[in-house]
Amino acid sequence: MTTVRPAPVRKSLVVKATPEKSFTAFISGIGHWWPRSKSIGSSPQADVVLEPAVGGRWYERGADGSECEWGKVLQWQPPSRVVLAWQIGADWKYDPSLVTEVEITFTALGASETRVELEHRHLERLGPNAERIRAAFDSEGGWNGVLKGFSQFLT
């Protein structure tokens, strides 16, 4: 038996905002900048919510009021770091038994610039489709596009 071990997906960008403003925009503003096309719910996505505490839920709310879980907050260190459980499987459905991790750090580069780094790791937990899903996360339509929306929201 072969174990699939894809490398983590790592992304980095610099935004024109303090770490505090960047962190707050990422967490509290996620429903404004997260691409509506990145949805797994049965109803069109109306909002994305990240509850600001360890154990907080990460979910989407549909236009019909339904909620669809994505994961939860594993570590909470404002304004410098948050680690999220991504609990969406290779079939793009919520799986409470699956945990891959998305770590986002916010590092000051000056008075009003911040480096935002994202690492999505433990992708081997996605099983035999891990390489395919890693390629999706690493694409323009994956974390690149998501972070571009975040950057545009800050400007």
mmCIF file of C-alpha atoms in Angstrom:
data_model
loop_
_atom_site.group_PDB
_atom_site.id
_atom_site.type_symbol
_atom_site.label_atom_id
_atom_site.label_comp_id
_atom_site.label_asym_id
_atom_site.label_seq_id
_atom_site.Cartn_x
_atom_site.Cartn_y
_atom_site.Cartn_z
ATOM 1 C CA MET A 1 0.000 0.000 0.000
ATOM 2 C CA THR A 2 1.331 3.434 -0.968
ATOM 3 C CA THR A 3 0.729 6.460 1.236
ATOM 4 C CA VAL A 4 -0.035 9.655 -0.643
ATOM 5 C CA ARG A 5 1.886 12.585 0.859
ATOM 6 C CA PRO A 6 1.437 15.751 -1.174
ATOM 7 C CA ALA A 7 3.311 18.831 -0.064
ATOM 8 C CA PRO A 8 1.338 21.553 1.700
ATOM 9 C CA VAL A 9 0.015 24.403 -0.427
ATOM 10 C CA ARG A 10 1.722 27.668 0.557
ATOM 11 C CA LYS A 11 0.693 31.149 -0.578
ATOM 12 C CA SER A 12 1.947 34.580 0.401
ATOM 13 C CA LEU A 13 0.930 38.132 -0.410
ATOM 14 C CA VAL A 14 1.607 41.612 0.908
ATOM 15 C CA VAL A 15 -1.320 43.908 1.689
ATOM 16 C CA LYS A 16 -1.393 47.616 2.448
ATOM 17 C CA ALA A 17 -2.830 47.368 5.954
ATOM 18 C CA THR A 18 -1.650 46.714 9.501
ATOM 19 C CA PRO A 19 -1.726 43.149 10.851
ATOM 20 C CA GLU A 20 -4.668 44.148 13.059
ATOM 21 C CA LYS A 21 -6.713 45.460 10.136
ATOM 22 C CA SER A 22 -5.697 42.506 7.951
ATOM 23 C CA PHE A 23 -6.614 39.945 10.608
ATOM 24 C CA THR A 24 -9.965 41.607 11.302
ATOM 25 C CA ALA A 25 -10.777 41.858 7.590
ATOM 26 C CA PHE A 26 -9.874 38.210 7.087
ATOM 27 C CA ILE A 27 -12.012 36.942 9.970
ATOM 28 C CA SER A 28 -14.913 39.384 10.291
ATOM 29 C CA GLY A 29 -15.042 40.338 6.631
ATOM 30 C CA ILE A 30 -14.789 36.832 5.156
ATOM 31 C CA GLY A 31 -18.419 36.910 4.045
ATOM 32 C CA HIS A 32 -17.671 39.999 1.946
ATOM 33 C CA TRP A 33 -14.554 38.808 0.125
ATOM 34 C CA TRP A 34 -14.887 34.998 -0.104
ATOM 35 C CA PRO A 35 -15.801 34.097 -3.709
ATOM 36 C CA ARG A 36 -19.484 33.147 -3.960
ATOM 37 C CA SER A 37 -18.482 30.424 -6.422
ATOM 38 C CA LYS A 38 -16.566 28.632 -3.630
ATOM 39 C CA SER A 39 -19.638 27.015 -2.125
ATOM 40 C CA ILE A 40 -20.630 23.497 -1.118
ATOM 41 C CA GLY A 41 -24.138 24.277 0.110
ATOM 42 C CA SER A 42 -27.382 23.294 -1.579
ATOM 43 C CA SER A 43 -28.552 26.917 -1.773
ATOM 44 C CA PRO A 44 -26.602 29.792 -3.376
ATOM 45 C CA GLN A 45 -24.070 31.166 -0.885
ATOM 46 C CA ALA A 46 -25.229 34.314 0.891
ATOM 47 C CA ASP A 47 -22.521 34.553 3.566
ATOM 48 C CA VAL A 48 -19.417 32.885 5.009
ATOM 49 C CA VAL A 49 -18.929 32.992 8.765
ATOM 50 C CA LEU A 50 -15.829 32.397 10.872
ATOM 51 C CA GLU A 51 -16.648 32.500 14.590
ATOM 52 C CA PRO A 52 -13.759 34.293 16.387
ATOM 53 C CA ALA A 53 -12.586 31.819 19.058
ATOM 54 C CA VAL A 54 -11.033 28.377 19.439
ATOM 55 C CA GLY A 55 -13.775 25.902 18.596
ATOM 56 C CA GLY A 56 -15.668 28.539 16.604
ATOM 57 C CA ARG A 57 -17.504 27.308 13.551
ATOM 58 C CA TRP A 58 -16.481 28.007 9.927
ATOM 59 C CA TYR A 59 -19.504 27.698 7.686
ATOM 60 C CA GLU A 60 -21.488 29.121 4.830
ATOM 61 C CA ARG A 61 -25.042 30.365 4.991
ATOM 62 C CA GLY A 62 -27.240 29.841 1.972
ATOM 63 C CA ALA A 63 -29.691 32.298 0.467
ATOM 64 C CA ASP A 64 -32.486 30.156 1.933
ATOM 65 C CA GLY A 65 -31.000 30.460 5.469
ATOM 66 C CA SER A 66 -29.508 26.956 5.477
ATOM 67 C CA GLU A 67 -26.039 26.438 6.964
ATOM 68 C CA CYS A 68 -23.281 24.194 5.638
ATOM 69 C CA GLU A 69 -20.276 23.444 7.862
ATOM 70 C CA TRP A 70 -16.736 23.836 6.476
ATOM 71 C CA GLY A 71 -14.681 23.359 9.635
ATOM 72 C CA LYS A 72 -13.723 25.097 12.855
ATOM 73 C CA VAL A 73 -11.134 27.308 14.514
ATOM 74 C CA LEU A 74 -8.275 25.252 15.979
ATOM 75 C CA GLN A 75 -5.958 28.061 17.152
ATOM 76 C CA TRP A 76 -6.751 31.713 17.718
ATOM 77 C CA GLN A 77 -3.946 34.269 18.159
ATOM 78 C CA PRO A 78 -5.149 37.690 16.994
ATOM 79 C CA PRO A 79 -3.804 39.653 15.239
ATOM 80 C CA SER A 80 -0.960 37.390 14.123
ATOM 81 C CA ARG A 81 -2.274 33.876 13.480
ATOM 82 C CA VAL A 82 -5.293 31.637 13.074
ATOM 83 C CA VAL A 83 -5.397 27.901 12.319
ATOM 84 C CA LEU A 84 -8.562 26.482 10.819
ATOM 85 C CA ALA A 85 -9.771 22.930 10.363
ATOM 86 C CA TRP A 86 -10.813 22.416 6.724
ATOM 87 C CA GLN A 87 -13.270 19.543 6.916
ATOM 88 C CA ILE A 88 -14.282 19.309 3.286
ATOM 89 C CA GLY A 89 -13.413 16.052 1.576
ATOM 90 C CA ALA A 90 -12.269 15.264 -1.946
ATOM 91 C CA ASP A 91 -15.961 14.993 -2.895
ATOM 92 C CA TRP A 92 -16.410 18.674 -1.848
ATOM 93 C CA LYS A 93 -18.738 17.717 1.004
ATOM 94 C CA TYR A 94 -18.378 18.395 4.730
ATOM 95 C CA ASP A 95 -16.801 15.456 6.565
ATOM 96 C CA PRO A 96 -16.690 15.857 10.372
ATOM 97 C CA SER A 97 -14.111 13.050 10.642
ATOM 98 C CA LEU A 98 -11.643 14.794 8.277
ATOM 99 C CA VAL A 99 -9.284 17.572 9.384
ATOM 100 C CA THR A 100 -6.783 19.246 7.102
ATOM 101 C CA GLU A 101 -5.377 22.517 8.439
ATOM 102 C CA VAL A 102 -5.293 26.015 7.012
ATOM 103 C CA GLU A 103 -2.891 28.303 8.885
ATOM 104 C CA ILE A 104 -2.912 32.030 8.137
ATOM 105 C CA THR A 105 -0.282 34.340 9.609
ATOM 106 C CA PHE A 106 -0.136 38.131 9.536
ATOM 107 C CA THR A 107 3.340 39.690 9.854
ATOM 108 C CA ALA A 108 4.012 43.440 9.950
ATOM 109 C CA LEU A 109 6.456 44.642 7.301
ATOM 110 C CA GLY A 110 6.171 48.315 8.133
ATOM 111 C CA ALA A 111 3.725 50.861 9.495
ATOM 112 C CA SER A 112 0.960 49.851 7.095
ATOM 113 C CA GLU A 113 2.076 46.704 5.272
ATOM 114 C CA THR A 114 1.490 43.105 6.227
ATOM 115 C CA ARG A 115 2.669 39.818 4.796
ATOM 116 C CA VAL A 116 -0.198 37.342 4.801
ATOM 117 C CA GLU A 117 0.931 33.725 4.536
ATOM 118 C CA LEU A 118 -1.375 30.766 4.095
ATOM 119 C CA GLU A 119 -0.444 27.116 4.440
ATOM 120 C CA HIS A 120 -2.931 24.313 3.758
ATOM 121 C CA ARG A 121 -1.414 21.119 5.173
ATOM 122 C CA HIS A 122 -2.124 17.469 6.001
ATOM 123 C CA LEU A 123 -3.532 16.995 2.526
ATOM 124 C CA GLU A 124 -2.588 13.313 2.636
ATOM 125 C CA ARG A 125 -5.678 12.923 4.830
ATOM 126 C CA LEU A 126 -7.756 13.429 1.672
ATOM 127 C CA GLY A 127 -6.796 9.897 0.634
ATOM 128 C CA PRO A 128 -6.248 8.701 -2.934
ATOM 129 C CA ASN A 129 -7.514 11.984 -4.409
ATOM 130 C CA ALA A 130 -5.074 14.100 -2.386
ATOM 131 C CA GLU A 131 -2.814 15.041 -5.328
ATOM 132 C CA ARG A 132 -5.796 16.080 -7.474
ATOM 133 C CA ILE A 133 -7.258 18.198 -4.670
ATOM 134 C CA ARG A 134 -3.839 19.699 -3.894
ATOM 135 C CA ALA A 135 -3.562 20.804 -7.536
ATOM 136 C CA ALA A 136 -6.992 22.469 -7.246
ATOM 137 C CA PHE A 137 -5.975 24.279 -4.033
ATOM 138 C CA ASP A 138 -2.711 25.415 -5.659
ATOM 139 C CA SER A 139 -4.376 26.793 -8.802
ATOM 140 C CA GLU A 140 -5.612 30.256 -9.769
ATOM 141 C CA GLY A 141 -9.108 29.026 -8.985
ATOM 142 C CA GLY A 142 -7.973 27.775 -5.557
ATOM 143 C CA TRP A 143 -6.169 29.634 -2.780
ATOM 144 C CA ASN A 144 -4.635 32.103 -5.278
ATOM 145 C CA GLY A 145 -8.081 33.349 -6.272
ATOM 146 C CA VAL A 146 -9.395 33.341 -2.723
ATOM 147 C CA LEU A 147 -6.465 35.447 -1.477
ATOM 148 C CA LYS A 148 -6.797 37.790 -4.436
ATOM 149 C CA GLY A 149 -10.369 38.494 -3.319
ATOM 150 C CA PHE A 150 -9.116 39.176 0.199
ATOM 151 C CA SER A 151 -6.447 41.566 -1.096
ATOM 152 C CA GLN A 152 -8.979 43.439 -3.236
ATOM 153 C CA PHE A 153 -11.338 43.721 -0.260
ATOM 154 C CA LEU A 154 -8.603 45.495 1.714
ATOM 155 C CA THR A 155 -7.952 48.106 -0.981
#
